[in-house]
Amino acid sequence: MISVSAEMEETIKRISGRKGVKGVLVMNHAGQTIRTSMDPELTKQYALQYSPLVKQTQTTVSTLDEENDLTFLRIRTKKHEVMIAPSKLWVSGGVEDKCMGRHGLTKSILHA
Amino acid sequence: MISVSAEMEETIKRISGRKGVKGVLVMNHAGQTIRTSMDPELTKQYALQYSPLVKQTQTTVSTLDEENDLTFLRIRTKKHEVMIAPSKLWVSGGVEDKCMGRHGLTKSILHA
């Protein structure tokens, strides 16, 4: 298992324990799972689907303006909300029920 | 020019007049521009880049859960924020400077 800082372990634990949070997933840019609070199958599916989507979004942003960069991606669906914070090293994401207060989770993910 | 309701015309006018809003673009699902407040070249670029991204996001969501649907997409970048509300007929999007109050724009786009 790839090591992560104690601070990130703590953040993942805190976020995944929040009411309404269905899962937290940290991947590297190759889509490999670094940490997850979801079951293996769901983790595999989310990584498989969201890793290329994050890449395409980053490409979309930089194609329109080379000096611009994706900092946060929020995908609201009928059933829940997925929040993704790409950074140089990781891509951290959280899945939350729609009715929960999102801002808290957004802040947490941004500082994962 | 494809006709849209007077209400949508009014909404586009109102949103694009808001402080900090850099542009509003309404496309159909084929990526053709229905209305835009941006110049033709920027409109073409945004439609070209964001139309496939919206499709891939919709596919990502429905692949993970056939009964789920994308309702809103928010892409925050270093320079601005793009908010996209896909509906059965249109894909409505707004580009806003990051420092502006986003909630107002989000509400407006959702009801475009």
PDB file of N, CA and C in Angstrom, chain A residues 34-82:
ATOM      1  N   ILE A  34      -5.155   4.870  -3.974  1.00  0.00           N
ATOM      2  CA  ILE A  34      -4.191   5.110  -2.892  1.00  0.00           C
ATOM      3  C   ILE A  34      -4.871   4.829  -1.549  1.00  0.00           C
ATOM      4  N   ARG A  35      -6.042   5.383  -1.388  1.00  0.00           N
ATOM      5  CA  ARG A  35      -6.837   5.102  -0.189  1.00  0.00           C
ATOM      6  C   ARG A  35      -8.303   5.144  -0.584  1.00  0.00           C
ATOM      7  N   THR A  36      -9.092   4.316   0.090  1.00  0.00           N
ATOM      8  CA  THR A  36     -10.515   4.324  -0.176  1.00  0.00           C
ATOM      9  C   THR A  36     -11.286   3.954   1.077  1.00  0.00           C
ATOM     10  N   SER A  37     -12.488   4.498   1.181  1.00  0.00           N
ATOM     11  CA  SER A  37     -13.346   4.089   2.294  1.00  0.00           C
ATOM     12  C   SER A  37     -14.504   3.259   1.735  1.00  0.00           C
ATOM     13  N   MET A  38     -14.454   2.980   0.428  1.00  0.00           N
ATOM     14  CA  MET A  38     -15.544   2.230  -0.209  1.00  0.00           C
ATOM     15  C   MET A  38     -15.134   0.770  -0.396  1.00  0.00           C
ATOM     16  N   ASP A  39     -16.119  -0.094  -0.685  1.00  0.00           N
ATOM     17  CA  ASP A  39     -15.760  -1.501  -0.885  1.00  0.00           C
ATOM     18  C   ASP A  39     -14.958  -1.649  -2.179  1.00  0.00           C
ATOM     19  N   PRO A  40     -14.192  -2.733  -2.312  1.00  0.00           N
ATOM     20  CA  PRO A  40     -13.260  -2.868  -3.443  1.00  0.00           C
ATOM     21  C   PRO A  40     -13.929  -2.726  -4.809  1.00  0.00           C
ATOM     22  N   GLU A  41     -15.112  -3.324  -4.980  1.00  0.00           N
ATOM     23  CA  GLU A  41     -15.772  -3.302  -6.295  1.00  0.00           C
ATOM     24  C   GLU A  41     -16.199  -1.872  -6.652  1.00  0.00           C
ATOM     25  N   LEU A  42     -16.808  -1.184  -5.670  1.00  0.00           N
ATOM     26  CA  LEU A  42     -17.254   0.191  -5.918  1.00  0.00           C
ATOM     27  C   LEU A  42     -16.040   1.097  -6.162  1.00  0.00           C
ATOM     28  N   THR A  43     -14.981   0.841  -5.414  1.00  0.00           N
ATOM     29  CA  THR A  43     -13.744   1.620  -5.588  1.00  0.00           C
ATOM     30  C   THR A  43     -13.228   1.450  -7.010  1.00  0.00           C
ATOM     31  N   LYS A  44     -13.215   0.195  -7.461  1.00  0.00           N
ATOM     32  CA  LYS A  44     -12.707  -0.100  -8.807  1.00  0.00           C
ATOM     33  C   LYS A  44     -13.558   0.623  -9.860  1.00  0.00           C
ATOM     34  N   GLN A  45     -14.876   0.560  -9.682  1.00  0.00           N
ATOM     35  CA  GLN A  45     -15.781   1.199 -10.648  1.00  0.00           C
ATOM     36  C   GLN A  45     -15.584   2.721 -10.683  1.00  0.00           C
ATOM     37  N   TYR A  46     -15.522   3.314  -9.470  1.00  0.00           N
ATOM     38  CA  TYR A  46     -15.372   4.786  -9.413  1.00  0.00           C
ATOM     39  C   TYR A  46     -14.032   5.199 -10.018  1.00  0.00           C
ATOM     40  N   ALA A  47     -12.978   4.457  -9.695  1.00  0.00           N
ATOM     41  CA  ALA A  47     -11.657   4.819 -10.234  1.00  0.00           C
ATOM     42  C   ALA A  47     -11.668   4.684 -11.750  1.00  0.00           C
ATOM     43  N   LEU A  48     -12.261   3.597 -12.226  1.00  0.00           N
ATOM     44  CA  LEU A  48     -12.320   3.307 -13.664  1.00  0.00           C
ATOM     45  C   LEU A  48     -13.074   4.410 -14.421  1.00  0.00           C
ATOM     46  N   GLN A  49     -14.149   4.891 -13.827  1.00  0.00           N
ATOM     47  CA  GLN A  49     -14.996   5.885 -14.509  1.00  0.00           C
ATOM     48  C   GLN A  49     -14.494   7.315 -14.310  1.00  0.00           C
ATOM     49  N   TYR A  50     -14.079   7.628 -13.084  1.00  0.00           N
ATOM     50  CA  TYR A  50     -13.776   9.037 -12.808  1.00  0.00           C
ATOM     51  C   TYR A  50     -12.349   9.441 -13.182  1.00  0.00           C
ATOM     52  N   SER A  51     -11.434   8.502 -13.237  1.00  0.00           N
ATOM     53  CA  SER A  51     -10.064   8.881 -13.587  1.00  0.00           C
ATOM     54  C   SER A  51      -9.988   9.480 -14.995  1.00  0.00           C
ATOM     55  N   PRO A  52     -10.572   8.825 -16.006  1.00  0.00           N
ATOM     56  CA  PRO A  52     -10.531   9.441 -17.347  1.00  0.00           C
ATOM     57  C   PRO A  52     -11.342  10.737 -17.435  1.00  0.00           C
ATOM     58  N   LEU A  53     -12.404  10.814 -16.639  1.00  0.00           N
ATOM     59  CA  LEU A  53     -13.228  12.026 -16.678  1.00  0.00           C
ATOM     60  C   LEU A  53     -12.447  13.227 -16.142  1.00  0.00           C
ATOM     61  N   VAL A  54     -11.706  12.995 -15.061  1.00  0.00           N
ATOM     62  CA  VAL A  54     -10.891  14.092 -14.513  1.00  0.00           C
ATOM     63  C   VAL A  54      -9.860  14.521 -15.565  1.00  0.00           C
ATOM     64  N   LYS A  55      -9.257  13.534 -16.213  1.00  0.00           N
ATOM     65  CA  LYS A  55      -8.247  13.855 -17.250  1.00  0.00           C
ATOM     66  C   LYS A  55      -8.887  14.672 -18.369  1.00  0.00           C
ATOM     67  N   GLN A  56     -10.065  14.243 -18.845  1.00  0.00           N
ATOM     68  CA  GLN A  56     -10.707  14.962 -19.945  1.00  0.00           C
ATOM     69  C   GLN A  56     -11.071  16.381 -19.519  1.00  0.00           C
ATOM     70  N   THR A  57     -11.487  16.522 -18.271  1.00  0.00           N
ATOM     71  CA  THR A  57     -11.841  17.862 -17.782  1.00  0.00           C
ATOM     72  C   THR A  57     -10.599  18.747 -17.734  1.00  0.00           C
ATOM     73  N   GLN A  58      -9.495  18.168 -17.258  1.00  0.00           N
ATOM     74  CA  GLN A  58      -8.236  18.943 -17.227  1.00  0.00           C
ATOM     75  C   GLN A  58      -7.830  19.342 -18.646  1.00  0.00           C
ATOM     76  N   THR A  59      -7.986  18.420 -19.586  1.00  0.00           N
ATOM     77  CA  THR A  59      -7.635  18.709 -20.983  1.00  0.00           C
ATOM     78  C   THR A  59      -8.540  19.805 -21.548  1.00  0.00           C
ATOM     79  N   THR A  60      -9.824  19.711 -21.243  1.00  0.00           N
ATOM     80  CA  THR A  60     -10.785  20.724 -21.717  1.00  0.00           C
ATOM     81  C   THR A  60     -10.364  22.105 -21.247  1.00  0.00           C
ATOM     82  N   VAL A  61     -10.029  22.192 -19.954  1.00  0.00           N
ATOM     83  CA  VAL A  61      -9.666  23.485 -19.369  1.00  0.00           C
ATOM     84  C   VAL A  61      -8.377  24.017 -20.007  1.00  0.00           C
ATOM     85  N   SER A  62      -7.370  23.139 -20.135  1.00  0.00           N
ATOM     86  CA  SER A  62      -6.064  23.629 -20.643  1.00  0.00           C
ATOM     87  C   SER A  62      -6.089  23.845 -22.151  1.00  0.00           C
ATOM     88  N   THR A  63      -6.972  23.162 -22.870  1.00  0.00           N
ATOM     89  CA  THR A  63      -7.102  23.401 -24.320  1.00  0.00           C
ATOM     90  C   THR A  63      -7.653  24.799 -24.575  1.00  0.00           C
ATOM     91  N   LEU A  64      -8.593  25.207 -23.748  1.00  0.00           N
ATOM     92  CA  LEU A  64      -9.192  26.540 -23.922  1.00  0.00           C
ATOM     93  C   LEU A  64      -8.242  27.638 -23.478  1.00  0.00           C
ATOM     94  N   ASP A  65      -7.364  27.290 -22.517  1.00  0.00           N
ATOM     95  CA  ASP A  65      -6.407  28.315 -22.018  1.00  0.00           C
ATOM     96  C   ASP A  65      -5.232  27.568 -21.369  1.00  0.00           C
ATOM     97  N   GLU A  66      -4.086  27.588 -22.066  1.00  0.00           N
ATOM     98  CA  GLU A  66      -2.908  26.827 -21.599  1.00  0.00           C
ATOM     99  C   GLU A  66      -2.491  27.199 -20.187  1.00  0.00           C
ATOM    100  N   GLU A  67      -2.808  28.455 -19.797  1.00  0.00           N
ATOM    101  CA  GLU A  67      -2.353  28.906 -18.469  1.00  0.00           C
ATOM    102  C   GLU A  67      -3.386  28.633 -17.394  1.00  0.00           C
ATOM    103  N   ASN A  68      -4.433  27.940 -17.746  1.00  0.00           N
ATOM    104  CA  ASN A  68      -5.472  27.666 -16.763  1.00  0.00           C
ATOM    105  C   ASN A  68      -5.378  26.222 -16.291  1.00  0.00           C
ATOM    106  N   ASP A  69      -5.965  25.932 -15.143  1.00  0.00           N
ATOM    107  CA  ASP A  69      -5.890  24.591 -14.576  1.00  0.00           C
ATOM    108  C   ASP A  69      -7.174  24.271 -13.833  1.00  0.00           C
ATOM    109  N   LEU A  70      -7.531  22.990 -13.872  1.00  0.00           N
ATOM    110  CA  LEU A  70      -8.684  22.539 -13.100  1.00  0.00           C
ATOM    111  C   LEU A  70      -8.318  22.511 -11.625  1.00  0.00           C
ATOM    112  N   THR A  71      -9.152  23.118 -10.773  1.00  0.00           N
ATOM    113  CA  THR A  71      -8.856  23.065  -9.337  1.00  0.00           C
ATOM    114  C   THR A  71      -9.901  22.248  -8.569  1.00  0.00           C
ATOM    115  N   PHE A  72     -11.131  22.215  -9.077  1.00  0.00           N
ATOM    116  CA  PHE A  72     -12.146  21.451  -8.354  1.00  0.00           C
ATOM    117  C   PHE A  72     -13.274  21.100  -9.317  1.00  0.00           C
ATOM    118  N   LEU A  73     -13.826  19.909  -9.131  1.00  0.00           N
ATOM    119  CA  LEU A  73     -14.887  19.441 -10.024  1.00  0.00           C
ATOM    120  C   LEU A  73     -16.037  18.933  -9.154  1.00  0.00           C
ATOM    121  N   ARG A  74     -17.213  19.473  -9.433  1.00  0.00           N
ATOM    122  CA  ARG A  74     -18.369  19.051  -8.624  1.00  0.00           C
ATOM    123  C   ARG A  74     -19.430  18.521  -9.585  1.00  0.00           C
ATOM    124  N   ILE A  75     -19.812  17.276  -9.387  1.00  0.00           N
ATOM    125  CA  ILE A  75     -20.765  16.598 -10.278  1.00  0.00           C
ATOM    126  C   ILE A  75     -22.019  16.271  -9.472  1.00  0.00           C
ATOM    127  N   ARG A  76     -23.078  17.009  -9.730  1.00  0.00           N
ATOM    128  CA  ARG A  76     -24.322  16.790  -8.993  1.00  0.00           C
ATOM    129  C   ARG A  76     -25.203  15.880  -9.841  1.00  0.00           C
ATOM    130  N   THR A  77     -25.723  14.845  -9.207  1.00  0.00           N
ATOM    131  CA  THR A  77     -26.598  13.909  -9.929  1.00  0.00           C
ATOM    132  C   THR A  77     -27.927  13.803  -9.173  1.00  0.00           C
ATOM    133  N   LYS A  78     -28.849  13.055  -9.744  1.00  0.00           N
ATOM    134  CA  LYS A  78     -30.152  12.886  -9.086  1.00  0.00           C
ATOM    135  C   LYS A  78     -29.965  12.310  -7.679  1.00  0.00           C
ATOM    136  N   LYS A  79     -28.989  11.428  -7.535  1.00  0.00           N
ATOM    137  CA  LYS A  79     -28.883  10.665  -6.285  1.00  0.00           C
ATOM    138  C   LYS A  79     -27.838  11.209  -5.304  1.00  0.00           C
ATOM    139  N   HIS A  80     -26.725  11.757  -5.839  1.00  0.00           N
ATOM    140  CA  HIS A  80     -25.731  12.249  -4.885  1.00  0.00           C
ATOM    141  C   HIS A  80     -24.843  13.283  -5.565  1.00  0.00           C
ATOM    142  N   GLU A  81     -23.789  13.646  -4.883  1.00  0.00           N
ATOM    143  CA  GLU A  81     -22.878  14.647  -5.435  1.00  0.00           C
ATOM    144  C   GLU A  81     -21.452  14.110  -5.294  1.00  0.00           C
ATOM    145  N   VAL A  82     -20.710  14.211  -6.382  1.00  0.00           N
ATOM    146  CA  VAL A  82     -19.309  13.775  -6.349  1.00  0.00           C
ATOM    147  C   VAL A  82     -18.435  15.022  -6.423  1.00  0.00           C
TER     148      VAL A  82
END
